[in-house]
Amino acid sequence: MSFFDYFRAQKKKSAQVAKERLQVIVARERVTRNGPDYLPLLQEELLAVIRKYVEVDNDAVTIQLDREGDCEVLELNITLPDGRGR
Amino acid sequence: MAKIVVVTSGKGGVGKTTTSAAIATGLAQAGHRTAVIDFDVGLRNLDLIMGCERRVVYDFVNVIHGDANLKQALIKDKRVDDLYILPASQTRDKDALTQEGVERVLQELSADFDYIICDSPAGIERGALMAAYFADEAIVVTNPEVSSVRDSDRILGILSSKTRRAEQGEPTIPGRLLLTRYAPERVERGEMLSVDDVREILAVDLLGVIPESKAVLSASNAGVPVIMDVESDAGQAYQDAVARFLGEDRPHRFLTVPKKGLLGRLFGG
């Protein structure tokens, strides 16, 4: 019994896991929520273009839409892998 | 002019109808003329929860189409004065709720009532959008569970962009969180998101926390809004929520596990 308890104590509580997962997904979904409808598609197509040249993960491209005064700023972040392209 | 309140959640089965019935009943008990409308076209259920299913003659869509007038369709509650129910239609025609039709009915009700509670269907389809579109306030019902919280966030986004107020550039409606099916003992064991976790993720005001309670099923079995079960924890939690909704400052109860000492057992939790 105590043997199993040892492993149980190491495990993160499931509520904590839930909270962390939610924080990530909610933050991601909020970015595109108030933006134009084409944002998710734009993101997808950019990813496709980048993949022609480099092997990247699904979340390698992040798009952030900010408002500065009268201007909307589209911030694009592309994380390239450590190694070279293929 | 009535205040229009949407009870919404995105996810199904979290307690929208239970909440609509409880809040509407509570507002009427506080002396406010209240109408509660079932927007779930095709899946009428508010009538069952309110215990007036056998008195339904005309419904929301009949009124929109002009087959009946509001007076004929509104069902007066037999237990609480100033409480009226407008049941949903069971038509399968999802386009039955036109924006003009809904607006006309709400306007007509507005002249005669203090509060109009709109019980939204699940999802983000037409019925849900129509229930939210004309709202002045929103109650977002959420379970402490990942899919419900995510859907609530989605709904909060819709409330801030897809309502009449948002489209007209008015201040958007303040969505308030009602956390239901809360089990403090599971929260203490780290098995369930805590009220603070959910508040932190959704970043909205908290209207109330309704504990997981046997009283909710008993109440729906009997067709009595659970807020009328004044002995029950859930009933009392809904009463607190209604008081807060009306501006009273009440502390949140039922957030911790009642102590099970000898005194606790003798005198009740």
Short mmCIF file of C-alpha atoms in Angstrom, two decimals:
data_model
loop_
_atom_site.label_atom_id
_atom_site.label_comp_id
_atom_site.label_asym_id
_atom_site.label_seq_id
_atom_site.Cartn_x
_atom_site.Cartn_y
_atom_site.Cartn_z
CA MET A 1 0.00 0.00 0.00
CA SER A 2 2.65 2.47 1.03
CA PHE A 3 4.58 1.44 -2.04
CA PHE A 4 1.76 2.68 -4.28
CA ASP A 5 1.24 5.76 -2.20
CA TYR A 6 4.78 6.74 -2.97
CA PHE A 7 4.02 6.89 -6.68
CA ARG A 8 0.72 8.59 -6.13
CA ALA A 9 2.39 11.41 -4.22
CA GLN A 10 4.68 12.06 -7.17
CA LYS A 11 1.78 12.58 -9.52
CA LYS A 12 0.41 16.03 -10.10
CA LYS A 13 -3.16 16.47 -8.90
CA SER A 14 -5.59 16.21 -11.79
CA ALA A 15 -7.21 19.58 -11.04
CA GLN A 16 -3.81 21.24 -11.44
CA VAL A 17 -3.34 19.52 -14.80
CA ALA A 18 -6.82 20.66 -15.85
CA LYS A 19 -6.06 24.24 -14.88
CA GLU A 20 -2.81 24.36 -16.81
CA ARG A 21 -4.34 22.81 -19.92
CA LEU A 22 -7.23 25.26 -19.78
CA GLN A 23 -4.98 28.27 -19.37
CA VAL A 24 -3.06 27.31 -22.50
CA ILE A 25 -6.05 26.53 -24.72
CA VAL A 26 -8.14 29.47 -23.56
CA ALA A 27 -5.26 31.90 -24.13
CA ARG A 28 -4.75 30.51 -27.61
CA GLU A 29 -8.41 30.67 -28.53
CA ARG A 30 -8.80 34.21 -27.24
CA VAL A 31 -6.15 35.51 -29.62
CA THR A 32 -8.17 34.74 -32.71
CA ARG A 33 -11.57 35.29 -31.10
CA ASN A 34 -12.03 38.97 -31.79
CA GLY A 35 -9.90 39.05 -34.87
CA PRO A 36 -11.10 38.66 -38.44
CA ASP A 37 -12.48 35.28 -39.45
CA TYR A 38 -9.57 34.61 -41.82
CA LEU A 39 -6.97 34.41 -39.03
CA PRO A 40 -7.11 30.64 -38.45
CA LEU A 41 -6.92 30.00 -42.20
CA LEU A 42 -4.07 32.47 -42.57
CA GLN A 43 -2.25 30.66 -39.82
CA GLU A 44 -2.84 27.31 -41.50
CA GLU A 45 -1.65 28.49 -44.91
CA LEU A 46 1.43 30.15 -43.47
CA LEU A 47 2.25 26.89 -41.77
CA ALA A 48 1.88 25.06 -45.08
CA VAL A 49 4.23 27.48 -46.83
CA ILE A 50 6.83 27.23 -44.09
CA ARG A 51 6.62 23.45 -44.21
CA LYS A 52 7.69 23.52 -47.85
CA TYR A 53 11.09 24.56 -46.60
CA VAL A 54 11.41 23.55 -42.97
CA GLU A 55 9.90 20.82 -40.84
CA VAL A 56 8.05 22.62 -38.07
CA ASP A 57 5.52 21.74 -35.39
CA ASN A 58 1.82 22.53 -35.58
CA ASP A 59 2.17 25.31 -33.04
CA ALA A 60 5.25 26.82 -34.65
CA VAL A 61 3.23 29.73 -35.99
CA THR A 62 1.46 32.01 -33.55
CA ILE A 63 -0.55 35.00 -34.59
CA GLN A 64 -1.30 37.81 -32.22
CA LEU A 65 -3.65 40.62 -33.06
CA ASP A 66 -3.19 43.79 -31.03
CA ARG A 67 -4.70 47.20 -31.20
CA GLU A 68 -2.53 50.28 -30.78
CA GLY A 69 -4.60 53.41 -31.02
CA ASP A 70 -6.22 53.36 -34.44
CA CYS A 71 -3.87 50.70 -35.75
CA GLU A 72 -4.27 46.96 -35.68
CA VAL A 73 -0.98 45.17 -35.35
CA LEU A 74 -0.67 41.63 -36.60
CA GLU A 75 2.23 40.00 -34.86
CA LEU A 76 3.56 36.85 -36.40
CA ASN A 77 5.84 34.49 -34.56
CA ILE A 78 7.48 31.56 -36.25
CA THR A 79 9.55 29.18 -34.21
CA LEU A 80 12.09 27.36 -36.35
CA PRO A 81 13.55 24.07 -35.17
CA ASP A 82 17.09 23.92 -33.85
CA GLY A 83 18.49 21.91 -36.72
CA ARG A 84 18.69 22.88 -40.37
CA GLY A 85 15.87 22.53 -42.86
CA ARG A 86 15.46 19.25 -44.67
CA MET B 1 -38.68 48.42 -19.31
CA ALA B 2 -37.66 44.91 -18.38
CA LYS B 3 -34.11 43.82 -17.87
CA ILE B 4 -33.33 40.93 -20.24
CA VAL B 5 -31.08 38.26 -18.76
CA VAL B 6 -29.66 35.34 -20.72
CA VAL B 7 -28.71 32.13 -18.93
CA THR B 8 -26.14 30.46 -21.13
CA SER B 9 -23.17 28.08 -21.06
CA GLY B 10 -22.16 26.69 -24.43
CA LYS B 11 -21.95 23.16 -23.12
CA GLY B 12 -25.10 21.15 -22.51
CA GLY B 13 -26.16 19.54 -19.28
CA VAL B 14 -24.44 21.97 -16.94
CA GLY B 15 -27.62 23.36 -15.39
CA LYS B 16 -28.92 26.19 -17.57
CA THR B 17 -32.57 25.23 -17.27
CA THR B 18 -32.29 24.43 -13.55
CA THR B 19 -30.67 27.83 -13.11
CA SER B 20 -33.18 29.70 -15.29
CA ALA B 21 -36.04 28.19 -13.28
CA ALA B 22 -34.38 28.94 -9.95
CA ILE B 23 -33.35 32.51 -10.76
CA ALA B 24 -36.71 33.39 -12.31
CA THR B 25 -38.54 31.97 -9.32
CA GLY B 26 -36.25 33.81 -6.92
CA LEU B 27 -36.74 37.12 -8.70
CA ALA B 28 -40.52 36.67 -8.65
CA GLN B 29 -40.41 35.74 -4.96
CA ALA B 30 -38.57 39.00 -4.37
CA GLY B 31 -41.58 40.78 -5.86
CA HIS B 32 -40.34 41.40 -9.40
CA ARG B 33 -42.63 40.55 -12.29
CA THR B 34 -40.64 37.90 -14.13
CA ALA B 35 -41.08 35.95 -17.34
CA VAL B 36 -38.85 33.01 -18.20
CA ILE B 37 -38.55 31.96 -21.84
CA ASP B 38 -37.38 28.60 -23.13
CA PHE B 39 -35.26 29.26 -26.26
CA ASP B 40 -34.50 25.58 -26.85
CA VAL B 41 -36.69 25.13 -29.90
CA GLY B 42 -37.27 21.46 -30.59
CA LEU B 43 -36.22 20.31 -27.12
CA ARG B 44 -38.68 21.91 -24.74
CA ASN B 45 -37.73 21.24 -21.11
CA LEU B 46 -38.22 24.33 -18.98
CA ASP B 47 -41.92 23.45 -18.65
CA LEU B 48 -40.98 20.14 -16.98
CA ILE B 49 -38.53 21.76 -14.58
CA MET B 50 -41.14 24.38 -13.70
CA GLY B 51 -43.83 21.70 -13.36
CA CYS B 52 -46.26 23.22 -15.85
CA GLU B 53 -45.83 20.77 -18.76
CA ARG B 54 -49.50 19.81 -18.80
CA ARG B 55 -50.63 23.40 -19.08
CA VAL B 56 -48.76 24.18 -22.30
CA VAL B 57 -51.18 25.20 -25.04
CA TYR B 58 -49.28 27.70 -27.16
CA ASP B 59 -45.55 28.30 -27.33
CA PHE B 60 -42.88 30.85 -28.20
CA VAL B 61 -42.93 30.06 -31.93
CA ASN B 62 -46.75 30.28 -32.04
CA VAL B 63 -46.44 33.81 -30.68
CA ILE B 64 -43.70 34.71 -33.16
CA HIS B 65 -45.84 33.43 -36.05
CA GLY B 66 -48.91 35.22 -34.76
CA ASP B 67 -50.87 32.00 -34.19
CA ALA B 68 -51.41 33.05 -30.59
CA ASN B 69 -50.88 36.18 -28.58
CA LEU B 70 -48.61 36.45 -25.58
CA LYS B 71 -51.45 36.38 -23.11
CA GLN B 72 -52.58 33.00 -24.46
CA ALA B 73 -49.10 31.52 -24.47
CA LEU B 74 -47.75 32.73 -21.12
CA ILE B 75 -48.31 30.22 -18.33
CA LYS B 76 -48.84 31.74 -14.92
CA ASP B 77 -47.01 29.88 -12.17
CA LYS B 78 -49.39 28.44 -9.58
CA ARG B 79 -47.03 28.77 -6.62
CA VAL B 80 -45.38 32.15 -7.06
CA ASP B 81 -47.12 35.39 -7.97
CA ASP B 82 -45.59 37.47 -10.73
CA LEU B 83 -43.95 34.45 -12.37
CA TYR B 84 -44.76 33.47 -15.97
CA ILE B 85 -43.34 30.82 -18.29
CA LEU B 86 -43.16 30.97 -22.08
CA PRO B 87 -42.48 27.42 -23.27
CA ALA B 88 -40.37 26.48 -26.28
CA SER B 89 -41.89 25.05 -29.40
CA GLN B 90 -41.32 21.42 -30.26
CA THR B 91 -41.11 22.16 -33.96
CA ARG B 92 -38.04 20.81 -35.66
CA ASP B 93 -37.74 23.96 -37.76
CA LYS B 94 -34.62 25.55 -36.33
CA ASP B 95 -35.21 28.77 -38.27
CA ALA B 96 -38.47 29.38 -36.46
CA LEU B 97 -36.79 31.91 -34.20
CA THR B 98 -36.38 34.97 -36.38
CA GLN B 99 -34.54 37.95 -35.01
CA GLU B 100 -37.49 40.24 -35.75
CA GLY B 101 -39.90 37.80 -34.13
CA VAL B 102 -37.82 37.43 -30.98
CA GLU B 103 -37.36 41.18 -30.77
CA ARG B 104 -41.10 41.79 -31.08
CA VAL B 105 -41.94 39.29 -28.32
CA LEU B 106 -39.25 40.67 -26.01
CA GLN B 107 -40.47 44.22 -26.62
CA GLU B 108 -44.02 43.27 -25.82
CA LEU B 109 -42.95 41.46 -22.64
CA SER B 110 -40.73 44.37 -21.71
CA ALA B 111 -43.69 46.65 -21.24
CA ASP B 112 -45.22 44.36 -18.66
CA PHE B 113 -42.32 42.73 -16.79
CA ASP B 114 -39.32 43.69 -14.65
CA TYR B 115 -37.16 40.75 -15.68
CA ILE B 116 -37.11 38.47 -18.71
CA ILE B 117 -34.98 35.37 -18.23
CA CYS B 118 -33.88 33.73 -21.48
CA ASP B 119 -33.03 30.05 -21.03
CA SER B 120 -30.53 29.42 -23.82
CA PRO B 121 -30.08 26.09 -25.57
CA ALA B 122 -26.63 24.51 -25.57
CA GLY B 123 -24.27 25.18 -28.44
CA ILE B 124 -23.63 28.34 -30.40
CA GLU B 125 -26.31 27.89 -33.04
CA ARG B 126 -29.22 30.13 -33.83
CA GLY B 127 -31.26 29.48 -30.67
CA ALA B 128 -28.32 30.27 -28.42
CA LEU B 129 -27.42 33.39 -30.41
CA MET B 130 -31.02 34.61 -30.32
CA ALA B 131 -31.27 34.04 -26.56
CA ALA B 132 -28.16 36.17 -26.04
CA TYR B 133 -28.64 38.79 -28.74
CA PHE B 134 -30.99 41.16 -26.93
CA ALA B 135 -29.67 40.54 -23.41
CA ASP B 136 -28.76 43.27 -20.94
CA GLU B 137 -27.07 40.84 -18.59
CA ALA B 138 -25.72 37.31 -18.79
CA ILE B 139 -25.37 34.46 -16.35
CA VAL B 140 -22.81 31.95 -17.58
CA VAL B 141 -23.42 28.54 -16.03
CA THR B 142 -20.24 26.50 -15.74
CA ASN B 143 -19.24 23.17 -14.22
CA PRO B 144 -15.74 22.88 -12.72
CA GLU B 145 -14.66 20.68 -15.60
CA VAL B 146 -12.41 21.38 -18.61
CA SER B 147 -14.88 21.24 -21.50
CA SER B 148 -17.46 23.34 -19.68
CA VAL B 149 -14.91 26.02 -18.76
CA ARG B 150 -13.58 26.18 -22.29
CA ASP B 151 -17.10 26.49 -23.74
CA SER B 152 -17.94 29.20 -21.22
CA ASP B 153 -14.94 31.18 -22.38
CA ARG B 154 -16.20 30.80 -25.93
CA ILE B 155 -19.63 32.04 -24.90
CA LEU B 156 -18.12 35.02 -23.06
CA GLY B 157 -16.43 35.89 -26.35
CA ILE B 158 -19.75 35.72 -28.18
CA LEU B 159 -21.41 37.88 -25.52
CA SER B 160 -18.76 40.53 -26.03
CA SER B 161 -19.04 40.60 -29.82
CA LYS B 162 -22.28 39.11 -31.15
CA THR B 163 -25.00 40.82 -29.11
CA ARG B 164 -27.05 43.84 -30.09
CA ARG B 165 -25.19 45.92 -27.54
CA ALA B 166 -21.84 44.93 -29.01
CA GLU B 167 -23.03 45.60 -32.55
CA GLN B 168 -24.33 49.02 -31.59
CA GLY B 169 -21.07 49.88 -29.86
CA GLU B 170 -22.67 50.06 -26.42
CA PRO B 171 -20.86 48.72 -23.37
CA THR B 172 -21.05 44.94 -23.64
CA ILE B 173 -23.00 42.86 -21.19
CA PRO B 174 -21.28 41.87 -17.99
CA GLY B 175 -21.30 38.07 -18.02
CA ARG B 176 -21.35 36.67 -14.52
CA LEU B 177 -20.23 33.21 -13.57
CA LEU B 178 -22.46 30.71 -11.82
CA LEU B 179 -20.44 27.64 -10.94
CA THR B 180 -22.69 24.60 -10.54
CA ARG B 181 -22.22 20.99 -9.40
CA TYR B 182 -19.41 22.09 -7.12
CA ALA B 183 -18.02 19.36 -4.88
CA PRO B 184 -15.80 20.91 -2.17
CA GLU B 185 -14.49 17.55 -0.97
CA ARG B 186 -13.21 16.75 -4.46
CA VAL B 187 -11.69 20.22 -4.76
CA GLU B 188 -9.86 19.67 -1.46
CA ARG B 189 -8.48 16.38 -2.78
CA GLY B 190 -7.22 18.14 -5.89
CA GLU B 191 -9.60 16.26 -8.15
CA MET B 192 -11.73 19.20 -9.22
CA LEU B 193 -11.02 22.73 -10.39
CA SER B 194 -11.60 25.15 -7.53
CA VAL B 195 -13.81 28.21 -7.77
CA ASP B 196 -10.67 30.35 -7.76
CA ASP B 197 -9.16 28.33 -10.61
CA VAL B 198 -12.26 28.86 -12.76
CA ARG B 199 -12.46 32.54 -11.88
CA GLU B 200 -8.82 33.01 -12.75
CA ILE B 201 -9.19 31.31 -16.13
CA LEU B 202 -12.42 33.02 -17.16
CA ALA B 203 -11.70 36.39 -15.52
CA VAL B 204 -15.32 37.25 -14.77
CA ASP B 205 -17.32 38.20 -11.70
CA LEU B 206 -18.73 35.36 -9.64
CA LEU B 207 -22.48 35.37 -9.12
CA GLY B 208 -22.60 32.19 -7.10
CA VAL B 209 -21.50 28.64 -6.48
CA ILE B 210 -24.13 25.91 -6.39
CA PRO B 211 -22.96 22.75 -4.65
CA GLU B 212 -23.50 19.31 -6.17
CA SER B 213 -26.71 18.33 -4.45
CA LYS B 214 -29.29 15.59 -4.42
CA ALA B 215 -31.90 18.29 -4.06
CA VAL B 216 -31.48 19.31 -7.71
CA LEU B 217 -32.64 15.95 -9.07
CA SER B 218 -35.41 15.66 -6.48
CA ALA B 219 -36.65 19.11 -7.44
CA SER B 220 -36.66 18.33 -11.15
CA ASN B 221 -38.39 15.00 -10.46
CA ALA B 222 -41.14 16.93 -8.73
CA GLY B 223 -41.26 19.85 -11.17
CA VAL B 224 -40.46 22.35 -8.44
CA PRO B 225 -37.67 24.88 -8.98
CA VAL B 226 -34.89 23.88 -6.55
CA ILE B 227 -34.78 27.38 -5.06
CA MET B 228 -38.12 26.56 -3.42
CA ASP B 229 -36.46 23.76 -1.46
CA VAL B 230 -35.31 26.20 1.20
CA GLU B 231 -33.88 23.46 3.39
CA SER B 232 -31.44 22.30 0.73
CA ASP B 233 -27.91 23.56 0.16
CA ALA B 234 -28.54 24.09 -3.56
CA GLY B 235 -31.76 25.97 -2.83
CA GLN B 236 -30.02 28.26 -0.38
CA ALA B 237 -27.10 28.80 -2.75
CA TYR B 238 -29.55 29.88 -5.47
CA GLN B 239 -31.25 32.23 -3.02
CA ASP B 240 -27.86 33.81 -2.31
CA ALA B 241 -27.22 34.11 -6.05
CA VAL B 242 -30.55 35.88 -6.60
CA ALA B 243 -29.83 38.27 -3.72
CA ARG B 244 -26.43 39.05 -5.24
CA PHE B 245 -28.04 39.49 -8.63
CA LEU B 246 -30.29 42.11 -7.05
CA GLY B 247 -27.28 43.92 -5.66
CA GLU B 248 -27.02 42.49 -2.17
CA ASP B 249 -23.56 41.64 -0.88
CA ARG B 250 -23.64 38.08 0.44
CA PRO B 251 -20.70 35.84 1.30
CA HIS B 252 -20.32 32.65 -0.72
CA ARG B 253 -21.34 29.51 1.13
CA PHE B 254 -20.84 25.78 0.57
CA LEU B 255 -17.28 26.26 -0.68
CA THR B 256 -15.65 24.05 1.94
CA VAL B 257 -16.31 20.62 3.34
CA PRO B 258 -18.39 20.86 6.50
CA LYS B 259 -16.36 19.72 9.51
CA LYS B 260 -17.31 16.28 10.67
CA GLY B 261 -16.53 16.63 14.36
CA LEU B 262 -18.93 15.44 17.02
CA LEU B 263 -20.43 18.92 17.36
CA GLY B 264 -20.79 19.15 13.60
CA ARG B 265 -22.68 15.87 13.54
CA LEU B 266 -24.91 16.88 16.40
CA PHE B 267 -25.83 20.28 15.06
CA GLY B 268 -25.65 19.61 11.32
CA GLY B 269 -22.99 20.87 8.90
#
